[in-house]
């Protein structure tokens, strides 16, 4: 007599319902997720610009608001303005050389996913504003991207037509204010004051907010 029990049907984990819910969840994250990277590629949801006033930073995190609380921008530190920088094609410059122009600096790295998504938006903004007295600068650091050839290839492949600086991380420490994530962008007024600081990137919000900040700087508003 056979004492074996009838085989039980195997339960499948990926049922049609579970598969559909997973796809929906991933799609929502891709569409709405604001992200930034640290050295471990950890997502961060901070994408609102901040205004610097004195020694503190005020941030408006309410998505329904169009702009953060207005404050008086403070000057960019002189050691940052006068730091001798070198671009990936060997040009030398200092931020102080750009006095009289609005400057948009973007801190990024080749391995950062949100940075790669943001780059085409920055190229479009540069095309829009380059004849209006706005200078765009990409900033990459030796610590984040040790191989300059990878940077040059990325810049070429993405048709980045503004200058890209390759520098030591000590240059950006006074600017990032302890936020160990990328991308970060900075809008500097014609007279060398920090108007806006963007942390992370959200494709549905950041480009419009950055355009608003650039227009504000061009109009002499602070």
mmCIF file with all atom_site columns, C-alpha atoms in Angstrom:
data_model
loop_
_atom_site.group_PDB
_atom_site.id
_atom_site.type_symbol
_atom_site.label_atom_id
_atom_site.label_alt_id
_atom_site.label_comp_id
_atom_site.label_asym_id
_atom_site.label_entity_id
_atom_site.label_seq_id
_atom_site.pdbx_PDB_ins_code
_atom_site.Cartn_x
_atom_site.Cartn_y
_atom_site.Cartn_z
_atom_site.occupancy
_atom_site.B_iso_or_equiv
_atom_site.pdbx_formal_charge
_atom_site.auth_seq_id
_atom_site.auth_comp_id
_atom_site.auth_asym_id
_atom_site.auth_atom_id
_atom_site.pdbx_PDB_model_num
ATOM 1   C CA . UNK A 1 1   ? 0.000  0.000  0.000   1.00 0.00 ? 1   UNK A CA 1
ATOM 2   C CA . UNK A 1 2   ? 1.373  3.386  -1.021  1.00 0.00 ? 2   UNK A CA 1
ATOM 3   C CA . UNK A 1 3   ? 1.475  5.699  1.982   1.00 0.00 ? 3   UNK A CA 1
ATOM 4   C CA . UNK A 1 4   ? 2.719  8.724  0.032   1.00 0.00 ? 4   UNK A CA 1
ATOM 5   C CA . UNK A 1 5   ? 0.533  11.786 0.271   1.00 0.00 ? 5   UNK A CA 1
ATOM 6   C CA . UNK A 1 6   ? -0.683 13.440 -2.907  1.00 0.00 ? 6   UNK A CA 1
ATOM 7   C CA . UNK A 1 7   ? 1.713  16.193 -4.035  1.00 0.00 ? 7   UNK A CA 1
ATOM 8   C CA . UNK A 1 8   ? 0.542  19.650 -3.032  1.00 0.00 ? 8   UNK A CA 1
ATOM 9   C CA . UNK A 1 9   ? 0.338  22.264 -5.781  1.00 0.00 ? 9   UNK A CA 1
ATOM 10  C CA . UNK A 1 10  ? 3.251  24.720 -5.728  1.00 0.00 ? 10  UNK A CA 1
ATOM 11  C CA . UNK A 1 11  ? 2.262  28.276 -4.879  1.00 0.00 ? 11  UNK A CA 1
ATOM 12  C CA . UNK A 1 12  ? 3.754  30.861 -7.190  1.00 0.00 ? 12  UNK A CA 1
ATOM 13  C CA . UNK A 1 13  ? 5.036  34.086 -5.604  1.00 0.00 ? 13  UNK A CA 1
ATOM 14  C CA . UNK A 1 14  ? 4.687  36.168 -8.785  1.00 0.00 ? 14  UNK A CA 1
ATOM 15  C CA . UNK A 1 15  ? 0.946  36.054 -9.218  1.00 0.00 ? 15  UNK A CA 1
ATOM 16  C CA . UNK A 1 16  ? -0.576 38.381 -11.830 1.00 0.00 ? 16  UNK A CA 1
ATOM 17  C CA . UNK A 1 17  ? -1.832 40.708 -9.092  1.00 0.00 ? 17  UNK A CA 1
ATOM 18  C CA . UNK A 1 18  ? 1.533  40.944 -7.346  1.00 0.00 ? 18  UNK A CA 1
ATOM 19  C CA . UNK A 1 19  ? 3.337  41.522 -10.620 1.00 0.00 ? 19  UNK A CA 1
ATOM 20  C CA . UNK A 1 20  ? 0.927  44.307 -11.577 1.00 0.00 ? 20  UNK A CA 1
ATOM 21  C CA . UNK A 1 21  ? 1.268  46.011 -8.183  1.00 0.00 ? 21  UNK A CA 1
ATOM 22  C CA . UNK A 1 22  ? 5.056  45.830 -8.369  1.00 0.00 ? 22  UNK A CA 1
ATOM 23  C CA . UNK A 1 23  ? 5.118  47.430 -11.808 1.00 0.00 ? 23  UNK A CA 1
ATOM 24  C CA . UNK A 1 24  ? 2.799  50.207 -10.629 1.00 0.00 ? 24  UNK A CA 1
ATOM 25  C CA . UNK A 1 25  ? 4.953  50.904 -7.585  1.00 0.00 ? 25  UNK A CA 1
ATOM 26  C CA . UNK A 1 26  ? 8.188  51.073 -9.568  1.00 0.00 ? 26  UNK A CA 1
ATOM 27  C CA . UNK A 1 27  ? 6.564  53.307 -12.172 1.00 0.00 ? 27  UNK A CA 1
ATOM 28  C CA . UNK A 1 28  ? 5.392  55.697 -9.481  1.00 0.00 ? 28  UNK A CA 1
ATOM 29  C CA . UNK A 1 29  ? 8.858  55.886 -7.965  1.00 0.00 ? 29  UNK A CA 1
ATOM 30  C CA . UNK A 1 30  ? 10.384 56.587 -11.353 1.00 0.00 ? 30  UNK A CA 1
ATOM 31  C CA . UNK A 1 31  ? 7.836  59.266 -12.207 1.00 0.00 ? 31  UNK A CA 1
ATOM 32  C CA . UNK A 1 32  ? 7.562  61.112 -8.914  1.00 0.00 ? 32  UNK A CA 1
ATOM 33  C CA . UNK A 1 33  ? 10.584 60.172 -6.871  1.00 0.00 ? 33  UNK A CA 1
ATOM 34  C CA . UNK A 1 34  ? 12.943 63.041 -6.177  1.00 0.00 ? 34  UNK A CA 1
ATOM 35  C CA . UNK A 1 35  ? 16.408 61.658 -5.718  1.00 0.00 ? 35  UNK A CA 1
ATOM 36  C CA . UNK A 1 36  ? 20.004 62.380 -4.964  1.00 0.00 ? 36  UNK A CA 1
ATOM 37  C CA . UNK A 1 37  ? 23.085 60.206 -4.448  1.00 0.00 ? 37  UNK A CA 1
ATOM 38  C CA . UNK A 1 38  ? 25.698 59.873 -1.792  1.00 0.00 ? 38  UNK A CA 1
ATOM 39  C CA . UNK A 1 39  ? 28.662 57.540 -2.008  1.00 0.00 ? 39  UNK A CA 1
ATOM 40  C CA . UNK A 1 40  ? 26.249 54.638 -1.444  1.00 0.00 ? 40  UNK A CA 1
ATOM 41  C CA . UNK A 1 41  ? 23.624 55.884 -3.929  1.00 0.00 ? 41  UNK A CA 1
ATOM 42  C CA . UNK A 1 42  ? 21.079 56.396 -1.136  1.00 0.00 ? 42  UNK A CA 1
ATOM 43  C CA . UNK A 1 43  ? 17.922 58.218 -2.252  1.00 0.00 ? 43  UNK A CA 1
ATOM 44  C CA . UNK A 1 44  ? 17.185 61.584 -0.650  1.00 0.00 ? 44  UNK A CA 1
ATOM 45  C CA . UNK A 1 45  ? 13.958 63.491 -1.136  1.00 0.00 ? 45  UNK A CA 1
ATOM 46  C CA . UNK A 1 46  ? 15.265 67.042 -0.621  1.00 0.00 ? 46  UNK A CA 1
ATOM 47  C CA . UNK A 1 47  ? 14.790 68.973 -3.846  1.00 0.00 ? 47  UNK A CA 1
ATOM 48  C CA . UNK A 1 48  ? 13.531 72.337 -2.673  1.00 0.00 ? 48  UNK A CA 1
ATOM 49  C CA . UNK A 1 49  ? 15.918 75.271 -3.028  1.00 0.00 ? 49  UNK A CA 1
ATOM 50  C CA . UNK A 1 50  ? 17.282 76.857 0.102   1.00 0.00 ? 50  UNK A CA 1
ATOM 51  C CA . UNK A 1 51  ? 18.084 80.491 0.775   1.00 0.00 ? 51  UNK A CA 1
ATOM 52  C CA . UNK A 1 52  ? 21.187 81.298 2.769   1.00 0.00 ? 52  UNK A CA 1
ATOM 53  C CA . UNK A 1 53  ? 20.896 84.045 5.377   1.00 0.00 ? 53  UNK A CA 1
ATOM 54  C CA . UNK A 1 54  ? 23.696 84.626 7.820   1.00 0.00 ? 54  UNK A CA 1
ATOM 55  C CA . UNK A 1 55  ? 25.017 81.443 9.429   1.00 0.00 ? 55  UNK A CA 1
ATOM 56  C CA . UNK A 1 56  ? 21.760 79.489 9.072   1.00 0.00 ? 56  UNK A CA 1
ATOM 57  C CA . UNK A 1 57  ? 19.914 77.870 6.178   1.00 0.00 ? 57  UNK A CA 1
ATOM 58  C CA . UNK A 1 58  ? 16.146 78.118 5.843   1.00 0.00 ? 58  UNK A CA 1
ATOM 59  C CA . UNK A 1 59  ? 14.412 75.509 3.737   1.00 0.00 ? 59  UNK A CA 1
ATOM 60  C CA . UNK A 1 60  ? 10.796 75.446 2.574   1.00 0.00 ? 60  UNK A CA 1
ATOM 61  C CA . UNK A 1 61  ? 9.792  71.793 2.189   1.00 0.00 ? 61  UNK A CA 1
ATOM 62  C CA . UNK A 1 62  ? 6.092  72.303 1.437   1.00 0.00 ? 62  UNK A CA 1
ATOM 63  C CA . UNK A 1 63  ? 5.527  71.038 -2.077  1.00 0.00 ? 63  UNK A CA 1
ATOM 64  C CA . UNK A 1 64  ? 2.497  73.279 -2.521  1.00 0.00 ? 64  UNK A CA 1
ATOM 65  C CA . UNK A 1 65  ? 4.500  76.472 -2.117  1.00 0.00 ? 65  UNK A CA 1
ATOM 66  C CA . UNK A 1 66  ? 6.087  78.094 -5.154  1.00 0.00 ? 66  UNK A CA 1
ATOM 67  C CA . UNK A 1 67  ? 9.175  79.471 -3.414  1.00 0.00 ? 67  UNK A CA 1
ATOM 68  C CA . UNK A 1 68  ? 11.011 79.372 -0.098  1.00 0.00 ? 68  UNK A CA 1
ATOM 69  C CA . UNK A 1 69  ? 10.844 82.175 2.455   1.00 0.00 ? 69  UNK A CA 1
ATOM 70  C CA . UNK A 1 70  ? 12.705 85.222 1.146   1.00 0.00 ? 70  UNK A CA 1
ATOM 71  C CA . UNK A 1 71  ? 15.955 86.097 2.876   1.00 0.00 ? 71  UNK A CA 1
ATOM 72  C CA . UNK A 1 72  ? 18.949 88.247 2.076   1.00 0.00 ? 72  UNK A CA 1
ATOM 73  C CA . UNK A 1 73  ? 21.575 86.144 0.241   1.00 0.00 ? 73  UNK A CA 1
ATOM 74  C CA . UNK A 1 74  ? 25.038 86.159 1.790   1.00 0.00 ? 74  UNK A CA 1
ATOM 75  C CA . UNK A 1 75  ? 28.296 86.565 -0.150  1.00 0.00 ? 75  UNK A CA 1
ATOM 76  C CA . UNK A 1 76  ? 30.042 83.456 -1.381  1.00 0.00 ? 76  UNK A CA 1
ATOM 77  C CA . UNK A 1 77  ? 33.248 83.051 0.711   1.00 0.00 ? 77  UNK A CA 1
ATOM 78  C CA . UNK A 1 78  ? 36.229 84.821 -0.814  1.00 0.00 ? 78  UNK A CA 1
ATOM 79  C CA . UNK A 1 79  ? 38.386 81.701 -0.716  1.00 0.00 ? 79  UNK A CA 1
ATOM 80  C CA . UNK A 1 80  ? 35.757 80.024 -2.907  1.00 0.00 ? 80  UNK A CA 1
ATOM 81  C CA . UNK A 1 81  ? 35.469 83.003 -5.248  1.00 0.00 ? 81  UNK A CA 1
ATOM 82  C CA . UNK A 1 82  ? 39.251 83.294 -5.650  1.00 0.00 ? 82  UNK A CA 1
ATOM 83  C CA . UNK A 1 83  ? 40.099 79.589 -5.850  1.00 0.00 ? 83  UNK A CA 1
ATOM 84  C CA . UNK A 1 84  ? 42.067 78.797 -9.004  1.00 0.00 ? 84  UNK A CA 1
ATOM 85  C CA . UNK A 1 85  ? 40.066 76.172 -10.898 1.00 0.00 ? 85  UNK A CA 1
ATOM 86  C CA . UNK A 1 86  ? 40.831 74.049 -13.941 1.00 0.00 ? 86  UNK A CA 1
ATOM 87  C CA . UNK A 1 87  ? 38.352 72.704 -16.470 1.00 0.00 ? 87  UNK A CA 1
ATOM 88  C CA . UNK A 1 88  ? 38.526 69.213 -17.956 1.00 0.00 ? 88  UNK A CA 1
ATOM 89  C CA . UNK A 1 89  ? 40.043 70.714 -21.108 1.00 0.00 ? 89  UNK A CA 1
ATOM 90  C CA . UNK A 1 90  ? 42.773 72.591 -19.245 1.00 0.00 ? 90  UNK A CA 1
ATOM 91  C CA . UNK A 1 91  ? 41.322 76.103 -19.002 1.00 0.00 ? 91  UNK A CA 1
ATOM 92  C CA . UNK A 1 92  ? 41.937 78.104 -15.824 1.00 0.00 ? 92  UNK A CA 1
ATOM 93  C CA . UNK A 1 93  ? 39.309 80.258 -14.153 1.00 0.00 ? 93  UNK A CA 1
ATOM 94  C CA . UNK A 1 94  ? 38.103 81.677 -10.859 1.00 0.00 ? 94  UNK A CA 1
ATOM 95  C CA . UNK A 1 95  ? 34.537 82.460 -9.873  1.00 0.00 ? 95  UNK A CA 1
ATOM 96  C CA . UNK A 1 96  ? 35.637 86.033 -9.282  1.00 0.00 ? 96  UNK A CA 1
ATOM 97  C CA . UNK A 1 97  ? 36.450 86.233 -13.014 1.00 0.00 ? 97  UNK A CA 1
ATOM 98  C CA . UNK A 1 98  ? 32.707 85.879 -13.651 1.00 0.00 ? 98  UNK A CA 1
ATOM 99  C CA . UNK A 1 99  ? 31.732 88.957 -11.657 1.00 0.00 ? 99  UNK A CA 1
ATOM 100 C CA . UNK A 1 100 ? 28.848 90.729 -13.387 1.00 0.00 ? 100 UNK A CA 1
ATOM 101 C CA . UNK A 1 101 ? 27.293 87.455 -14.550 1.00 0.00 ? 101 UNK A CA 1
ATOM 102 C CA . UNK A 1 102 ? 24.742 85.196 -12.925 1.00 0.00 ? 102 UNK A CA 1
ATOM 103 C CA . UNK A 1 103 ? 26.478 81.873 -12.232 1.00 0.00 ? 103 UNK A CA 1
ATOM 104 C CA . UNK A 1 104 ? 24.787 78.466 -12.053 1.00 0.00 ? 104 UNK A CA 1
ATOM 105 C CA . UNK A 1 105 ? 27.054 75.773 -10.620 1.00 0.00 ? 105 UNK A CA 1
ATOM 106 C CA . UNK A 1 106 ? 26.104 72.102 -10.641 1.00 0.00 ? 106 UNK A CA 1
ATOM 107 C CA . UNK A 1 107 ? 27.925 69.559 -8.473  1.00 0.00 ? 107 UNK A CA 1
ATOM 108 C CA . UNK A 1 108 ? 27.636 66.083 -9.967  1.00 0.00 ? 108 UNK A CA 1
ATOM 109 C CA . UNK A 1 109 ? 29.398 62.766 -10.721 1.00 0.00 ? 109 UNK A CA 1
ATOM 110 C CA . UNK A 1 110 ? 29.342 60.351 -13.635 1.00 0.00 ? 110 UNK A CA 1
ATOM 111 C CA . UNK A 1 111 ? 28.058 57.436 -11.516 1.00 0.00 ? 111 UNK A CA 1
ATOM 112 C CA . UNK A 1 112 ? 25.108 59.352 -10.034 1.00 0.00 ? 112 UNK A CA 1
ATOM 113 C CA . UNK A 1 113 ? 21.784 58.383 -11.643 1.00 0.00 ? 113 UNK A CA 1
ATOM 114 C CA . UNK A 1 114 ? 19.891 61.596 -10.780 1.00 0.00 ? 114 UNK A CA 1
ATOM 115 C CA . UNK A 1 115 ? 22.865 63.612 -12.081 1.00 0.00 ? 115 UNK A CA 1
ATOM 116 C CA . UNK A 1 116 ? 22.581 61.836 -15.422 1.00 0.00 ? 116 UNK A CA 1
ATOM 117 C CA . UNK A 1 117 ? 18.871 62.612 -15.584 1.00 0.00 ? 117 UNK A CA 1
ATOM 118 C CA . UNK A 1 118 ? 19.447 66.257 -14.661 1.00 0.00 ? 118 UNK A CA 1
ATOM 119 C CA . UNK A 1 119 ? 22.224 66.928 -17.190 1.00 0.00 ? 119 UNK A CA 1
ATOM 120 C CA . UNK A 1 120 ? 19.986 67.310 -20.296 1.00 0.00 ? 120 UNK A CA 1
ATOM 121 C CA . UNK A 1 121 ? 17.816 69.775 -18.351 1.00 0.00 ? 121 UNK A CA 1
ATOM 122 C CA . UNK A 1 122 ? 20.880 71.842 -17.496 1.00 0.00 ? 122 UNK A CA 1
ATOM 123 C CA . UNK A 1 123 ? 21.986 71.796 -21.132 1.00 0.00 ? 123 UNK A CA 1
ATOM 124 C CA . UNK A 1 124 ? 18.552 73.114 -22.137 1.00 0.00 ? 124 UNK A CA 1
ATOM 125 C CA . UNK A 1 125 ? 18.693 75.839 -19.491 1.00 0.00 ? 125 UNK A CA 1
ATOM 126 C CA . UNK A 1 126 ? 22.148 76.836 -20.677 1.00 0.00 ? 126 UNK A CA 1
ATOM 127 C CA . UNK A 1 127 ? 20.905 77.153 -24.247 1.00 0.00 ? 127 UNK A CA 1
ATOM 128 C CA . UNK A 1 128 ? 18.070 79.340 -23.006 1.00 0.00 ? 128 UNK A CA 1
ATOM 129 C CA . UNK A 1 129 ? 20.172 81.672 -20.861 1.00 0.00 ? 129 UNK A CA 1
ATOM 130 C CA . UNK A 1 130 ? 23.710 81.722 -22.266 1.00 0.00 ? 130 UNK A CA 1
ATOM 131 C CA . UNK A 1 131 ? 23.093 84.933 -24.229 1.00 0.00 ? 131 UNK A CA 1
ATOM 132 C CA . UNK A 1 132 ? 21.470 86.641 -21.244 1.00 0.00 ? 132 UNK A CA 1
ATOM 133 C CA . UNK A 1 133 ? 24.539 86.944 -19.037 1.00 0.00 ? 133 UNK A CA 1
ATOM 134 C CA . UNK A 1 134 ? 24.305 83.569 -17.295 1.00 0.00 ? 134 UNK A CA 1
ATOM 135 C CA . UNK A 1 135 ? 27.355 81.324 -16.909 1.00 0.00 ? 135 UNK A CA 1
ATOM 136 C CA . UNK A 1 136 ? 26.871 77.601 -16.255 1.00 0.00 ? 136 UNK A CA 1
ATOM 137 C CA . UNK A 1 137 ? 29.622 75.529 -14.634 1.00 0.00 ? 137 UNK A CA 1
ATOM 138 C CA . UNK A 1 138 ? 29.646 71.806 -13.986 1.00 0.00 ? 138 UNK A CA 1
ATOM 139 C CA . UNK A 1 139 ? 31.709 70.840 -10.923 1.00 0.00 ? 139 UNK A CA 1
ATOM 140 C CA . UNK A 1 140 ? 33.204 67.378 -10.492 1.00 0.00 ? 140 UNK A CA 1
ATOM 141 C CA . UNK A 1 141 ? 35.659 66.417 -7.768  1.00 0.00 ? 141 UNK A CA 1
ATOM 142 C CA . UNK A 1 142 ? 38.679 64.150 -7.805  1.00 0.00 ? 142 UNK A CA 1
ATOM 143 C CA . UNK A 1 143 ? 37.313 62.248 -4.830  1.00 0.00 ? 143 UNK A CA 1
ATOM 144 C CA . UNK A 1 144 ? 33.984 61.466 -6.524  1.00 0.00 ? 144 UNK A CA 1
ATOM 145 C CA . UNK A 1 145 ? 35.384 60.835 -10.012 1.00 0.00 ? 145 UNK A CA 1
ATOM 146 C CA . UNK A 1 146 ? 39.064 59.792 -9.973  1.00 0.00 ? 146 UNK A CA 1
ATOM 147 C CA . UNK A 1 147 ? 39.172 59.111 -13.734 1.00 0.00 ? 147 UNK A CA 1
ATOM 148 C CA . UNK A 1 148 ? 38.965 62.370 -15.673 1.00 0.00 ? 148 UNK A CA 1
ATOM 149 C CA . UNK A 1 149 ? 38.571 60.439 -18.933 1.00 0.00 ? 149 UNK A CA 1
ATOM 150 C CA . UNK A 1 150 ? 35.195 59.131 -17.734 1.00 0.00 ? 150 UNK A CA 1
ATOM 151 C CA . UNK A 1 151 ? 34.121 62.715 -17.143 1.00 0.00 ? 151 UNK A CA 1
ATOM 152 C CA . UNK A 1 152 ? 35.271 63.844 -20.578 1.00 0.00 ? 152 UNK A CA 1
ATOM 153 C CA . UNK A 1 153 ? 33.425 60.954 -22.217 1.00 0.00 ? 153 UNK A CA 1
ATOM 154 C CA . UNK A 1 154 ? 30.215 61.704 -20.322 1.00 0.00 ? 154 UNK A CA 1
ATOM 155 C CA . UNK A 1 155 ? 30.396 65.411 -21.183 1.00 0.00 ? 155 UNK A CA 1
ATOM 156 C CA . UNK A 1 156 ? 30.971 64.556 -24.846 1.00 0.00 ? 156 UNK A CA 1
ATOM 157 C CA . UNK A 1 157 ? 28.221 61.931 -25.016 1.00 0.00 ? 157 UNK A CA 1
ATOM 158 C CA . UNK A 1 158 ? 25.693 64.228 -23.315 1.00 0.00 ? 158 UNK A CA 1
ATOM 159 C CA . UNK A 1 159 ? 26.583 67.239 -25.517 1.00 0.00 ? 159 UNK A CA 1
ATOM 160 C CA . UNK A 1 160 ? 27.349 69.374 -22.473 1.00 0.00 ? 160 UNK A CA 1
ATOM 161 C CA . UNK A 1 161 ? 28.263 72.751 -23.958 1.00 0.00 ? 161 UNK A CA 1
ATOM 162 C CA . UNK A 1 162 ? 29.152 74.622 -20.762 1.00 0.00 ? 162 UNK A CA 1
ATOM 163 C CA . UNK A 1 163 ? 32.459 74.368 -18.932 1.00 0.00 ? 163 UNK A CA 1
ATOM 164 C CA . UNK A 1 164 ? 33.131 71.521 -16.521 1.00 0.00 ? 164 UNK A CA 1
ATOM 165 C CA . UNK A 1 165 ? 35.552 72.090 -13.647 1.00 0.00 ? 165 UNK A CA 1
ATOM 166 C CA . UNK A 1 166 ? 37.621 69.251 -12.182 1.00 0.00 ? 166 UNK A CA 1
ATOM 167 C CA . UNK A 1 167 ? 38.760 70.103 -8.674  1.00 0.00 ? 167 UNK A CA 1
ATOM 168 C CA . UNK A 1 168 ? 39.457 68.855 -5.170  1.00 0.00 ? 168 UNK A CA 1
ATOM 169 C CA . UNK A 1 169 ? 36.511 68.296 -2.867  1.00 0.00 ? 169 UNK A CA 1
ATOM 170 C CA . UNK A 1 170 ? 37.757 71.010 -0.516  1.00 0.00 ? 170 UNK A CA 1
ATOM 171 C CA . UNK A 1 171 ? 36.447 73.583 -2.998  1.00 0.00 ? 171 UNK A CA 1
ATOM 172 C CA . UNK A 1 172 ? 32.810 72.588 -2.476  1.00 0.00 ? 172 UNK A CA 1
ATOM 173 C CA . UNK A 1 173 ? 32.866 71.952 1.287   1.00 0.00 ? 173 UNK A CA 1
ATOM 174 C CA . UNK A 1 174 ? 31.892 75.563 2.165   1.00 0.00 ? 174 UNK A CA 1
ATOM 175 C CA . UNK A 1 175 ? 29.054 75.393 -0.382  1.00 0.00 ? 175 UNK A CA 1
ATOM 176 C CA . UNK A 1 176 ? 27.355 72.078 0.421   1.00 0.00 ? 176 UNK A CA 1
ATOM 177 C CA . UNK A 1 177 ? 27.054 72.860 4.147   1.00 0.00 ? 177 UNK A CA 1
ATOM 178 C CA . UNK A 1 178 ? 27.328 69.283 5.321   1.00 0.00 ? 178 UNK A CA 1
ATOM 179 C CA . UNK A 1 179 ? 24.931 67.799 2.755   1.00 0.00 ? 179 UNK A CA 1
ATOM 180 C CA . UNK A 1 180 ? 26.819 64.742 1.540   1.00 0.00 ? 180 UNK A CA 1
ATOM 181 C CA . UNK A 1 181 ? 24.675 64.152 -1.549  1.00 0.00 ? 181 UNK A CA 1
ATOM 182 C CA . UNK A 1 182 ? 24.665 64.998 -5.235  1.00 0.00 ? 182 UNK A CA 1
ATOM 183 C CA . UNK A 1 183 ? 23.501 66.589 -7.411  1.00 0.00 ? 183 UNK A CA 1
ATOM 184 C CA . UNK A 1 184 ? 23.549 70.023 -5.853  1.00 0.00 ? 184 UNK A CA 1
ATOM 185 C CA . UNK A 1 185 ? 23.139 73.280 -7.750  1.00 0.00 ? 185 UNK A CA 1
ATOM 186 C CA . UNK A 1 186 ? 23.873 76.860 -6.765  1.00 0.00 ? 186 UNK A CA 1
ATOM 187 C CA . UNK A 1 187 ? 22.589 80.113 -8.265  1.00 0.00 ? 187 UNK A CA 1
ATOM 188 C CA . UNK A 1 188 ? 24.969 83.016 -7.598  1.00 0.00 ? 188 UNK A CA 1
ATOM 189 C CA . UNK A 1 189 ? 24.068 86.646 -8.238  1.00 0.00 ? 189 UNK A CA 1
ATOM 190 C CA . UNK A 1 190 ? 26.080 89.082 -10.346 1.00 0.00 ? 190 UNK A CA 1
ATOM 191 C CA . UNK A 1 191 ? 27.700 90.503 -7.224  1.00 0.00 ? 191 UNK A CA 1
ATOM 192 C CA . UNK A 1 192 ? 28.764 87.122 -5.854  1.00 0.00 ? 192 UNK A CA 1
ATOM 193 C CA . UNK A 1 193 ? 25.984 86.269 -3.409  1.00 0.00 ? 193 UNK A CA 1
ATOM 194 C CA . UNK A 1 194 ? 24.419 82.844 -2.978  1.00 0.00 ? 194 UNK A CA 1
ATOM 195 C CA . UNK A 1 195 ? 20.788 83.236 -4.037  1.00 0.00 ? 195 UNK A CA 1
ATOM 196 C CA . UNK A 1 196 ? 19.557 79.623 -4.168  1.00 0.00 ? 196 UNK A CA 1
ATOM 197 C CA . UNK A 1 197 ? 20.887 76.188 -3.270  1.00 0.00 ? 197 UNK A CA 1
ATOM 198 C CA . UNK A 1 198 ? 19.214 73.104 -4.776  1.00 0.00 ? 198 UNK A CA 1
ATOM 199 C CA . UNK A 1 199 ? 19.786 69.673 -3.215  1.00 0.00 ? 199 UNK A CA 1
ATOM 200 C CA . UNK A 1 200 ? 18.803 66.604 -5.239  1.00 0.00 ? 200 UNK A CA 1
ATOM 201 C CA . UNK A 1 201 ? 16.787 66.597 -8.444  1.00 0.00 ? 201 UNK A CA 1
ATOM 202 C CA . UNK A 1 202 ? 13.099 66.187 -9.212  1.00 0.00 ? 202 UNK A CA 1
ATOM 203 C CA . UNK A 1 203 ? 12.302 66.245 -12.957 1.00 0.00 ? 203 UNK A CA 1
ATOM 204 C CA . UNK A 1 204 ? 8.818  67.638 -12.349 1.00 0.00 ? 204 UNK A CA 1
ATOM 205 C CA . UNK A 1 205 ? 9.938  70.497 -10.089 1.00 0.00 ? 205 UNK A CA 1
ATOM 206 C CA . UNK A 1 206 ? 13.625 71.359 -10.180 1.00 0.00 ? 206 UNK A CA 1
ATOM 207 C CA . UNK A 1 207 ? 13.927 72.780 -13.734 1.00 0.00 ? 207 UNK A CA 1
ATOM 208 C CA . UNK A 1 208 ? 11.058 75.235 -13.177 1.00 0.00 ? 208 UNK A CA 1
ATOM 209 C CA . UNK A 1 209 ? 12.369 76.252 -9.761  1.00 0.00 ? 209 UNK A CA 1
ATOM 210 C CA . UNK A 1 210 ? 15.854 76.750 -11.165 1.00 0.00 ? 210 UNK A CA 1
ATOM 211 C CA . UNK A 1 211 ? 14.512 78.854 -14.027 1.00 0.00 ? 211 UNK A CA 1
ATOM 212 C CA . UNK A 1 212 ? 12.629 80.948 -11.487 1.00 0.00 ? 212 UNK A CA 1
ATOM 213 C CA . UNK A 1 213 ? 15.823 81.461 -9.475  1.00 0.00 ? 213 UNK A CA 1
ATOM 214 C CA . UNK A 1 214 ? 17.854 82.439 -12.553 1.00 0.00 ? 214 UNK A CA 1
ATOM 215 C CA . UNK A 1 215 ? 15.221 84.974 -13.598 1.00 0.00 ? 215 UNK A CA 1
ATOM 216 C CA . UNK A 1 216 ? 15.217 86.339 -10.066 1.00 0.00 ? 216 UNK A CA 1
ATOM 217 C CA . UNK A 1 217 ? 18.991 86.783 -10.190 1.00 0.00 ? 217 UNK A CA 1
ATOM 218 C CA . UNK A 1 218 ? 18.867 88.423 -13.623 1.00 0.00 ? 218 UNK A CA 1
ATOM 219 C CA . UNK A 1 219 ? 16.233 90.865 -12.409 1.00 0.00 ? 219 UNK A CA 1
ATOM 220 C CA . UNK A 1 220 ? 18.341 91.804 -9.413  1.00 0.00 ? 220 UNK A CA 1
ATOM 221 C CA . UNK A 1 221 ? 15.835 90.382 -6.932  1.00 0.00 ? 221 UNK A CA 1
ATOM 222 C CA . UNK A 1 222 ? 16.922 88.696 -3.728  1.00 0.00 ? 222 UNK A CA 1
#
